[in-house]
Tab-separated table of C-alpha atoms and ligand atoms in Angstrom:
chain	number	residue	atom	x	y	z
A	1	MET	CA	66.894	120.528	205.533
A	2	THR	CA	64.081	122.393	203.822
A	3	ALA	CA	64.841	125.386	201.591
A	4	SER	CA	61.640	127.395	201.846
A	5	ILE	CA	58.891	127.889	204.374
A	6	VAL	CA	55.303	129.033	204.551
A	7	VAL	CA	54.656	130.788	207.878
A	8	LEU	CA	51.030	130.731	209.005
A	9	GLY	CA	50.281	133.001	211.953
A	10	SER	CA	53.424	134.973	211.115
A	11	THR	CA	52.521	137.920	213.354
A	12	GLY	CA	52.132	135.839	216.525
A	13	SER	CA	54.551	134.508	219.096
A	14	ILE	CA	55.345	131.310	217.152
A	15	GLY	CA	55.289	133.120	213.799
A	16	THR	CA	57.752	135.859	214.742
A	17	GLN	CA	60.122	133.335	216.320
A	18	THR	CA	59.865	131.195	213.180
A	19	LEU	CA	60.990	134.182	211.116
A	20	GLU	CA	64.004	134.608	213.430
A	21	VAL	CA	64.906	130.939	213.057
A	22	ALA	CA	64.423	131.077	209.280
A	23	GLY	CA	66.752	134.083	209.131
A	24	ASN	CA	69.376	132.248	211.185
A	25	LEU	CA	69.144	129.166	208.938
A	26	GLY	CA	69.085	131.217	205.726
A	27	LEU	CA	65.737	129.790	204.590
A	28	GLU	CA	63.509	131.481	202.028
A	29	VAL	CA	60.138	132.617	203.406
A	30	THR	CA	57.640	132.172	200.578
A	31	THR	CA	54.392	133.032	202.389
A	32	LEU	CA	53.369	135.072	205.406
A	33	ALA	CA	49.807	134.618	206.636
A	34	ALA	CA	47.935	136.197	209.530
A	35	GLY	CA	44.450	136.822	210.822
A	36	HIS	CA	44.175	140.597	210.300
A	37	PRO	CA	45.538	143.169	207.877
A	38	GLY	CA	47.490	145.018	210.578
A	39	ASP	CA	50.754	146.917	211.035
A	40	THR	CA	52.828	143.920	212.131
A	41	LEU	CA	51.969	142.031	208.963
A	42	LEU	CA	52.640	145.136	206.875
A	43	THR	CA	56.105	145.501	208.412
A	44	GLN	CA	56.811	141.814	207.811
A	45	ALA	CA	55.589	142.074	204.217
A	46	ARG	CA	58.034	144.916	203.588
A	47	ARG	CA	60.850	142.936	205.189
A	48	PHE	CA	60.127	139.975	202.868
A	49	PRO	CA	59.361	141.701	199.544
A	50	ASP	CA	59.202	138.428	197.591
A	51	ALA	CA	56.822	136.650	199.952
A	52	GLN	CA	53.179	136.080	199.142
A	53	ILE	CA	50.978	137.730	201.809
A	54	VAL	CA	47.721	136.139	202.941
A	55	VAL	CA	45.175	137.537	205.380
A	56	ALA	CA	42.242	135.548	206.763
A	57	GLY	CA	40.078	138.387	208.044
A	58	GLY	CA	39.454	142.133	207.899
A	59	ASP	CA	36.450	143.980	206.480
A	60	SER	CA	36.420	145.218	202.897
A	61	ASP	CA	37.744	148.706	203.766
A	62	GLU	CA	40.617	147.301	205.821
A	63	ARG	CA	41.465	144.886	203.045
A	64	LYS	CA	41.421	147.601	200.367
A	65	HIS	CA	43.605	149.891	202.464
A	66	PHE	CA	46.068	147.073	203.194
A	67	GLU	CA	46.278	146.112	199.536
A	68	LEU	CA	46.965	149.724	198.564
A	69	GLN	CA	49.735	150.020	201.155
A	70	LEU	CA	51.348	146.844	199.807
A	71	GLY	CA	50.761	147.515	196.132
A	72	GLY	CA	49.112	144.128	195.445
A	73	ARG	CA	50.622	140.673	196.262
A	74	VAL	CA	48.048	140.015	198.964
A	75	GLU	CA	45.296	137.433	199.018
A	76	PHE	CA	42.388	137.253	201.415
A	77	GLY	CA	40.276	134.586	203.080
A	78	ASP	CA	40.611	131.188	204.741
A	79	ASP	CA	40.727	129.436	201.373
A	80	ALA	CA	43.753	131.501	200.366
A	81	ILE	CA	45.507	130.319	203.544
A	82	ALA	CA	44.707	126.687	202.738
A	83	THR	CA	45.982	127.235	199.167
A	84	ALA	CA	49.233	128.710	200.496
A	85	ALA	CA	49.616	125.710	202.824
A	86	SER	CA	49.284	123.360	199.879
A	87	ARG	CA	52.161	124.944	197.942
A	88	GLN	CA	54.228	121.832	197.256
A	89	GLY	CA	57.789	121.447	198.417
A	90	SER	CA	57.566	123.898	201.308
A	91	VAL	CA	57.586	123.277	205.004
A	92	VAL	CA	54.451	124.813	206.478
A	93	VAL	CA	54.824	126.191	209.996
A	94	ASN	CA	51.329	126.397	211.413
A	95	GLY	CA	51.371	129.023	214.171
A	96	ILE	CA	47.713	129.996	213.803
A	97	VAL	CA	45.846	130.079	217.098
A	98	GLY	CA	42.629	128.086	217.472
A	99	ALA	CA	40.605	125.613	215.433
A	100	ALA	CA	40.946	128.083	212.539
A	101	GLY	CA	44.310	126.397	211.890
A	102	LEU	CA	42.853	122.985	211.070
A	103	SER	CA	42.009	123.513	207.390
A	104	ALA	CA	45.557	124.697	206.643
A	105	THR	CA	47.063	121.651	208.368
A	106	LEU	CA	44.842	119.356	206.286
A	107	ALA	CA	45.627	121.203	203.056
A	108	ALA	CA	49.361	120.994	203.741
A	109	LEU	CA	49.219	117.276	204.533
A	110	GLU	CA	47.080	116.517	201.500
A	111	ALA	CA	49.709	118.253	199.342
A	112	GLY	CA	52.384	116.013	200.870
A	113	ASN	CA	54.086	118.803	202.811
A	114	ARG	CA	55.851	118.708	206.121
A	115	VAL	CA	53.891	120.601	208.762
A	116	GLY	CA	55.768	122.131	211.684
A	117	LEU	CA	52.752	122.018	213.963
A	118	ALA	CA	52.368	124.555	216.746
A	119	ASN	CA	48.607	124.751	216.203
A	120	LYS	CA	47.685	122.000	218.669
A	121	GLU	CA	43.997	122.677	217.968
A	122	SER	CA	44.420	120.933	214.580
A	123	LEU	CA	44.863	117.645	216.427
A	124	VAL	CA	42.567	118.405	219.352
A	125	ALA	CA	39.578	119.472	217.261
A	126	GLY	CA	40.292	117.407	214.167
A	127	GLY	CA	42.348	114.444	215.429
A	128	PRO	CA	40.523	111.685	213.486
A	129	VAL	CA	40.494	113.762	210.290
A	130	VAL	CA	44.168	114.743	210.537
A	131	LYS	CA	45.119	111.112	211.205
A	132	ALA	CA	43.194	110.038	208.098
A	133	ALA	CA	45.039	112.675	206.030
A	134	LEU	CA	48.376	111.429	207.393
A	135	ARG	CA	47.504	107.840	206.529
A	136	ALA	CA	46.354	108.771	203.027
A	137	GLY	CA	49.125	111.113	201.972
A	138	ARG	CA	52.816	111.752	201.918
A	139	GLY	CA	52.704	114.622	204.360
A	140	GLU	CA	54.171	114.526	207.850
A	141	ILE	CA	53.843	116.405	211.120
A	142	ILE	CA	56.836	117.450	213.179
A	143	PRO	CA	55.472	118.905	216.420
A	144	ILE	CA	56.542	122.347	217.597
A	145	ASP	CA	54.745	122.362	220.938
A	146	SER	CA	57.789	122.000	223.213
A	147	GLU	CA	56.443	118.952	225.070
A	148	HIS	CA	55.620	117.076	221.880
A	149	SER	CA	58.860	118.073	220.212
A	150	ALA	CA	60.608	116.728	223.310
A	151	ILE	CA	58.760	113.396	223.129
A	152	TYR	CA	59.198	113.177	219.364
A	153	GLN	CA	62.943	113.601	219.828
A	154	CYS	CA	63.037	111.043	222.678
A	155	LEU	CA	61.317	108.537	220.366
A	156	VAL	CA	63.798	108.827	217.492
A	157	GLY	CA	65.167	105.311	216.949
A	158	GLU	CA	62.629	103.778	219.353
A	159	SER	CA	59.580	101.615	218.815
A	160	ILE	CA	56.268	102.815	220.251
A	161	GLU	CA	55.655	99.245	221.569
A	162	ASP	CA	58.608	99.760	223.918
A	163	VAL	CA	57.049	102.851	225.499
A	164	SER	CA	55.246	102.342	228.771
A	165	ARG	CA	54.301	105.980	229.382
A	166	LEU	CA	54.661	109.532	228.141
A	167	VAL	CA	55.009	112.206	230.805
A	168	LEU	CA	54.131	115.726	229.719
A	169	THR	CA	55.621	118.410	231.910
A	170	ALA	CA	53.746	121.572	232.877
A	171	SER	CA	55.013	124.702	234.594
A	172	GLY	CA	51.800	124.845	236.640
A	173	GLY	CA	51.137	128.385	235.420
A	174	PRO	CA	50.931	131.601	237.450
A	175	PHE	CA	48.364	130.220	239.906
A	176	ARG	CA	50.184	127.041	240.964
A	177	GLY	CA	49.616	126.482	244.695
A	178	MET	CA	46.475	128.626	244.865
A	179	THR	CA	43.182	127.323	246.276
A	180	THR	CA	39.797	127.317	244.535
A	181	GLU	CA	38.726	130.250	246.725
A	182	GLN	CA	41.832	132.258	245.812
A	183	LEU	CA	41.129	131.809	242.103
A	184	VAL	CA	37.839	133.686	242.348
A	185	GLY	CA	38.470	137.216	241.186
A	186	VAL	CA	41.912	136.740	239.622
A	187	THR	CA	42.321	139.175	236.737
A	188	PRO	CA	43.390	138.736	233.122
A	189	ASP	CA	46.585	140.689	233.920
A	190	GLN	CA	47.491	138.203	236.630
A	191	ALA	CA	46.619	135.238	234.411
A	192	LEU	CA	48.706	136.633	231.545
A	193	ARG	CA	51.867	136.662	233.712
A	194	HIS	CA	53.248	133.243	232.837
A	195	PRO	CA	56.206	132.285	235.035
A	196	THR	CA	58.448	130.699	232.368
A	197	TRP	CA	57.137	131.121	228.790
A	198	GLU	CA	56.218	134.180	226.713
A	199	MET	CA	53.344	133.177	224.459
A	200	GLY	CA	50.147	134.405	222.826
A	201	ARG	CA	47.190	135.327	225.024
A	202	ARG	CA	45.034	132.252	224.535
A	203	VAL	CA	47.753	129.704	225.278
A	204	THR	CA	48.882	131.776	228.280
A	205	ILE	CA	45.400	131.778	229.819
A	206	ASP	CA	45.096	128.074	229.001
A	207	SER	CA	48.341	127.516	230.908
A	208	ALA	CA	46.802	129.210	233.934
A	209	THR	CA	43.677	126.968	233.919
A	210	LEU	CA	45.692	123.862	232.878
A	211	PHE	CA	43.465	123.539	229.790
A	212	ASN	CA	46.651	123.927	227.780
A	213	LYS	CA	48.023	120.743	229.345
A	214	GLY	CA	44.690	119.055	228.694
A	215	LEU	CA	44.817	120.048	225.030
A	216	GLU	CA	48.390	118.747	224.920
A	217	VAL	CA	47.374	115.375	226.371
A	218	ILE	CA	44.904	114.978	223.485
A	219	GLU	CA	47.511	116.227	221.012
A	220	ALA	CA	49.963	113.599	222.337
A	221	HIS	CA	47.342	110.845	222.052
A	222	TYR	CA	46.881	111.552	218.340
A	223	LEU	CA	50.528	112.277	217.565
A	224	PHE	CA	52.012	109.208	219.213
A	225	ASP	CA	49.078	106.744	219.010
A	226	LEU	CA	49.066	105.987	222.735
A	227	ASP	CA	45.951	105.597	224.788
A	228	TYR	CA	45.178	107.981	227.622
A	229	ASP	CA	46.154	105.517	230.374
A	230	ARG	CA	49.721	105.801	229.127
A	231	ILE	CA	49.895	109.606	229.165
A	232	ASP	CA	50.668	111.423	232.418
A	233	VAL	CA	51.229	115.016	233.470
A	234	VAL	CA	53.722	116.230	236.034
A	235	ILE	CA	54.424	119.771	237.187
A	236	GLN	CA	58.017	120.860	236.545
A	237	PRO	CA	57.969	124.482	237.674
A	238	GLN	CA	61.323	125.452	236.143
A	239	SER	CA	60.235	124.382	232.599
A	240	ILE	CA	63.685	122.893	232.012
A	241	VAL	CA	62.536	119.308	231.451
A	242	HIS	CA	60.277	119.653	228.424
A	243	SER	CA	58.784	116.150	228.682
A	244	MET	CA	59.843	112.553	229.200
A	245	VAL	CA	59.288	109.016	227.999
A	246	GLU	CA	59.370	105.911	230.180
A	247	PHE	CA	60.246	102.655	228.423
A	248	VAL	CA	59.182	99.117	229.327
A	249	ASP	CA	62.646	98.226	230.661
A	250	GLY	CA	62.459	101.022	233.241
A	251	SER	CA	64.682	103.420	231.273
A	252	TRP	CA	63.722	107.051	230.903
A	253	LYS	CA	64.546	109.642	228.272
A	254	GLY	CA	63.872	113.311	228.789
A	255	HIS	CA	64.486	116.473	226.793
A	256	LEU	CA	66.084	119.324	228.728
A	257	GLY	CA	67.185	122.859	228.054
A	258	HIS	CA	66.130	126.482	228.072
A	259	ALA	CA	62.472	127.396	227.757
A	260	ASP	CA	63.036	128.793	224.252
A	261	MET	CA	60.515	127.992	221.509
A	262	ARG	CA	63.095	128.700	218.823
A	263	ILE	CA	64.655	125.303	219.611
A	264	PRO	CA	61.588	123.138	218.758
A	265	ILE	CA	60.705	125.445	215.852
A	266	GLN	CA	64.165	124.934	214.408
A	267	TYR	CA	64.023	121.169	214.959
A	268	ALA	CA	60.753	120.999	212.997
A	269	LEU	CA	62.580	122.634	210.081
A	270	THR	CA	65.811	120.632	210.223
A	271	ALA	CA	64.682	117.181	211.477
A	272	PRO	CA	66.089	114.586	211.469
A	273	ARG	CA	69.265	116.684	211.396
A	274	ARG	CA	70.130	119.607	213.645
A	275	ALA	CA	71.747	122.949	212.982
A	276	THR	CA	73.527	125.461	215.181
A	277	GLY	CA	70.777	127.282	216.998
A	278	MET	CA	70.160	130.701	218.515
A	279	ALA	CA	69.698	129.682	222.154
A	280	THR	CA	72.320	130.573	224.751
A	281	PRO	CA	74.208	127.516	226.057
A	282	PHE	CA	72.526	125.822	229.006
A	283	GLN	CA	74.541	125.427	232.223
A	284	PHE	CA	73.605	122.781	234.816
A	285	PRO	CA	75.452	124.024	237.914
A	286	GLY	CA	73.038	125.853	240.193
A	287	VAL	CA	69.952	124.414	238.480
A	288	THR	CA	67.306	122.766	240.677
A	289	LEU	CA	64.715	120.500	239.116
A	290	GLU	CA	61.461	119.994	241.024
A	291	PHE	CA	58.572	117.710	240.112
A	292	GLU	CA	55.116	117.609	241.676
A	293	GLU	CA	51.637	116.267	241.010
A	294	PRO	CA	49.185	118.665	239.352
A	295	ASP	CA	46.443	119.875	241.699
A	296	ARG	CA	43.529	118.227	239.912
A	297	ASN	CA	40.988	119.291	242.553
A	298	THR	CA	41.627	122.984	242.004
A	299	PHE	CA	42.364	122.808	238.287
A	300	HIS	CA	39.510	120.634	236.965
A	301	ALA	CA	40.397	121.418	233.373
A	302	LEU	CA	42.975	118.646	233.252
A	303	ASP	CA	40.535	115.845	234.109
A	304	LEU	CA	37.883	117.421	231.902
A	305	ALA	CA	40.335	117.146	229.014
A	306	PHE	CA	41.256	113.531	229.838
A	307	ASP	CA	37.514	112.702	229.874
A	308	ALA	CA	36.890	114.505	226.577
A	309	GLY	CA	39.892	112.758	225.054
A	310	ARG	CA	38.663	109.332	226.172
A	311	GLN	CA	35.190	110.060	224.753
A	312	GLY	CA	36.886	110.969	221.460
A	313	GLY	CA	34.778	111.907	218.424
A	314	SER	CA	33.363	115.394	218.802
A	315	SER	CA	34.168	115.901	222.509
A	316	PRO	CA	37.699	117.339	222.140
A	317	ALA	CA	36.454	119.704	219.400
A	318	VAL	CA	33.610	120.883	221.639
A	319	MET	CA	35.988	121.366	224.540
A	320	ASN	CA	38.394	123.381	222.438
A	321	ALA	CA	35.713	125.600	220.896
A	322	ALA	CA	34.115	126.295	224.280
A	323	ASP	CA	37.499	127.111	225.745
A	324	GLU	CA	38.266	129.555	222.910
A	325	VAL	CA	34.985	131.339	223.644
A	326	ALA	CA	35.582	131.244	227.406
A	327	VAL	CA	39.125	132.635	227.200
A	328	GLU	CA	37.956	135.524	225.024
A	329	ALA	CA	35.140	136.276	227.481
A	330	PHE	CA	37.559	136.145	230.421
A	331	LEU	CA	39.976	138.521	228.681
A	332	ASP	CA	37.057	140.887	227.938
A	333	GLY	CA	35.919	140.820	231.583
A	334	ARG	CA	32.659	138.973	230.814
A	335	LEU	CA	33.587	135.770	232.641
A	336	GLY	CA	35.496	135.044	235.848
A	337	PHE	CA	38.552	132.799	235.868
A	338	PRO	CA	36.795	129.770	237.462
A	339	GLY	CA	33.987	130.323	234.952
A	340	ILE	CA	36.297	129.274	232.086
A	341	THR	CA	36.359	125.658	233.223
A	342	GLN	CA	32.679	125.696	234.177
A	343	LEU	CA	31.661	127.054	230.797
A	344	VAL	CA	33.614	124.324	229.018
A	345	ALA	CA	32.048	121.615	231.230
A	346	ARG	CA	28.524	122.876	230.573
A	347	THR	CA	29.126	123.146	226.845
A	348	LEU	CA	30.425	119.578	226.763
A	349	GLU	CA	27.197	118.455	228.460
A	350	GLY	CA	25.058	120.399	225.993
A	351	VAL	CA	26.416	119.316	222.609
A	352	GLU	CA	25.397	115.888	221.382
A	353	TRP	CA	28.351	113.511	220.866
A	354	ARG	CA	29.066	112.358	217.336
A	355	GLU	CA	31.824	110.852	215.177
A	356	LEU	CA	33.924	113.215	213.085
A	357	SER	CA	34.995	112.107	209.655
A	358	SER	CA	35.548	115.287	207.657
A	359	LEU	CA	36.613	118.904	208.016
A	360	ASP	CA	32.952	119.898	207.571
A	361	ASP	CA	31.975	117.658	210.509
A	362	VAL	CA	34.588	119.339	212.698
A	363	MET	CA	33.594	122.848	211.652
A	364	ALA	CA	29.897	122.081	212.262
A	365	VAL	CA	30.488	120.835	215.799
A	366	ASP	CA	32.926	123.692	216.467
A	367	ALA	CA	30.276	126.222	215.389
A	368	GLU	CA	27.557	124.553	217.472
A	369	ALA	CA	29.776	124.549	220.572
A	370	ARG	CA	30.665	128.230	220.083
A	371	VAL	CA	26.999	129.226	219.868
A	372	LEU	CA	26.098	127.240	222.981
A	373	ALA	CA	29.118	128.495	224.946
A	374	GLY	CA	28.291	132.080	223.933
A	375	SER	CA	24.740	131.698	225.150
A	376	LEU	CA	25.861	130.145	228.461
A	377	ILE	CA	28.282	132.898	229.465
A	378	SER	CA	25.785	134.953	231.404
A	379	ALA	CA	24.402	131.808	233.063
A	380	VAL	CA	27.870	130.845	234.300
A	381	GLY	CA	28.477	134.399	235.450
A	382	TYR	CA	31.396	136.513	236.468
A	383	THR	CA	32.305	135.151	239.892
A	384	ASP	CA	30.917	131.640	239.452
B	401	LIG	N1	53.590	130.874	221.783
B	401	LIG	C1	54.143	129.755	222.194
B	401	LIG	O1	55.208	129.761	222.821
B	401	LIG	C2	53.484	128.433	221.894
B	401	LIG	C3	54.064	127.274	222.401
B	401	LIG	C4	53.490	126.056	222.061
B	401	LIG	C5	52.376	125.995	221.251
B	401	LIG	N2	51.822	127.145	220.801
B	401	LIG	C6	50.634	127.063	219.953
B	401	LIG	O2	50.880	127.776	218.744
B	401	LIG	C7	49.688	128.387	218.272
B	401	LIG	C8	49.916	129.886	218.136
B	401	LIG	O3	50.197	130.409	219.406
B	401	LIG	P1	50.820	131.867	219.597
B	401	LIG	O4	51.179	131.931	221.027
B	401	LIG	O5	51.861	132.118	218.566
B	401	LIG	O6	49.534	132.762	219.331
B	401	LIG	P2	49.455	134.332	219.009
B	401	LIG	O7	50.696	135.008	219.466
B	401	LIG	O8	48.157	134.791	219.524
B	401	LIG	O9	49.452	134.370	217.407
B	401	LIG	C9	48.393	133.806	216.676
B	401	LIG	C10	48.621	134.002	215.192
B	401	LIG	O10	47.505	133.423	214.510
B	401	LIG	C11	46.978	134.401	213.594
B	401	LIG	N3	45.562	134.128	213.401
B	401	LIG	C12	44.555	134.265	214.289
B	401	LIG	N4	43.391	133.873	213.734
B	401	LIG	C13	43.676	133.494	212.467
B	401	LIG	C14	42.919	132.980	211.385
B	401	LIG	N5	41.587	132.791	211.492
B	401	LIG	N6	43.547	132.682	210.234
B	401	LIG	C15	44.881	132.882	210.104
B	401	LIG	N7	45.666	133.356	211.082
B	401	LIG	C16	45.060	133.647	212.251
B	401	LIG	C17	47.246	135.731	214.275
B	401	LIG	O11	47.139	136.786	213.336
B	401	LIG	P3	46.797	138.289	213.836
B	401	LIG	O12	48.032	138.793	214.523
B	401	LIG	O13	46.509	139.017	212.592
B	401	LIG	O14	45.632	138.151	214.757
B	401	LIG	C18	48.668	135.473	214.766
B	401	LIG	O15	49.568	135.600	213.700
B	401	LIG	C19	48.605	128.012	219.291
B	401	LIG	O16	47.945	126.867	218.855
B	401	LIG	C20	49.392	127.698	220.553
B	401	LIG	O17	48.735	126.800	221.414
B	401	LIG	C21	52.339	128.360	221.105
């Protein structure tokens, strides 16, 4: 087991749960990093007086004020986050939201570190580049996304040649069973009410559109080196089966338990061993497990993601960037719920496809997609 951890995105849902797990395991937290110099980070910094504090954003006044409150020991900027991720000998938990997490994942891998990867956008936007870093270095990724942690654990001791199919489970989100017409006019408050998981805002909205599952399909493709014909999605509304693997002999393995992100976070820190966890024991009596097909006609995001994944190159990065812009616009009331998927589709049509071979390539296509998506918002419209 690791002795010390760097927590990126420490103020978010994954970050705060990582700090709980670290406390339970008695691990040293060497770095806390977040997007803004806010109160949550300040409280965390005081709770971990020996940790280095890193902040990506904030204007110069906010930064000065934050530094004064902390009495030094804070560094600013994206480069400082990448430097913290490359501190050798630490496990880096990447709980940053969005493509902003990619450079830290690459820096950590290049330094030979283990990355506990919650930031699925690292693989979605930068899949080819992250794979190249994995091939070149000594670093490794242990997935934290519950579905990928589940599959990773099902594959321990197995050979990928013996896998016939991965099946990612999805809760279906708050709008499961609704029609296209019913989705017009749903509000951010409704979309933020996830039935089984408590998560950050972007991933919660993505769960409502099914973009989250689409991002996860692409993440699984890069993590497990399987082509898209061998990756399926099934709705499991109780979120008890976290994903499954079918083998060529007809055997299945699945990973079951509470919907509690502390379990995959802890596994990423202790793998290949396990430690006593914080989750309450799971009881089977009284539990019903249902499985159903996703409604691909109503939730187009899933097929859009499969298509983008199959195109490869820049398409997943464009899809992710457009979705980040769309989710923000939806939460701000500038775009209707169905408009999220439409905006992503139009952005994918508008950005020229290309290969990605470096972080700069990814960031360039990400920026281009954001500009186009931003300019298309009013064209897509509120109730579209
Ligand atoms: N939450 C879950 O249960 C869950 C499950 C599976 C996978 N994931 C994945 O884990 C990632 C994080 O999700 P979350 O739900 O924890 O999100 P969240 O609650 O919104 O937290 C995001 C974190 O990222 C930080 N951040 C934002 N922009 C940043 C930047 N440019 N540089 C550095 N830090 C930045 C935020 O800092 P500020 O607070 O300062 O903005 C915050 O600490 C996402 O990729 C998500 O898909 C989450």
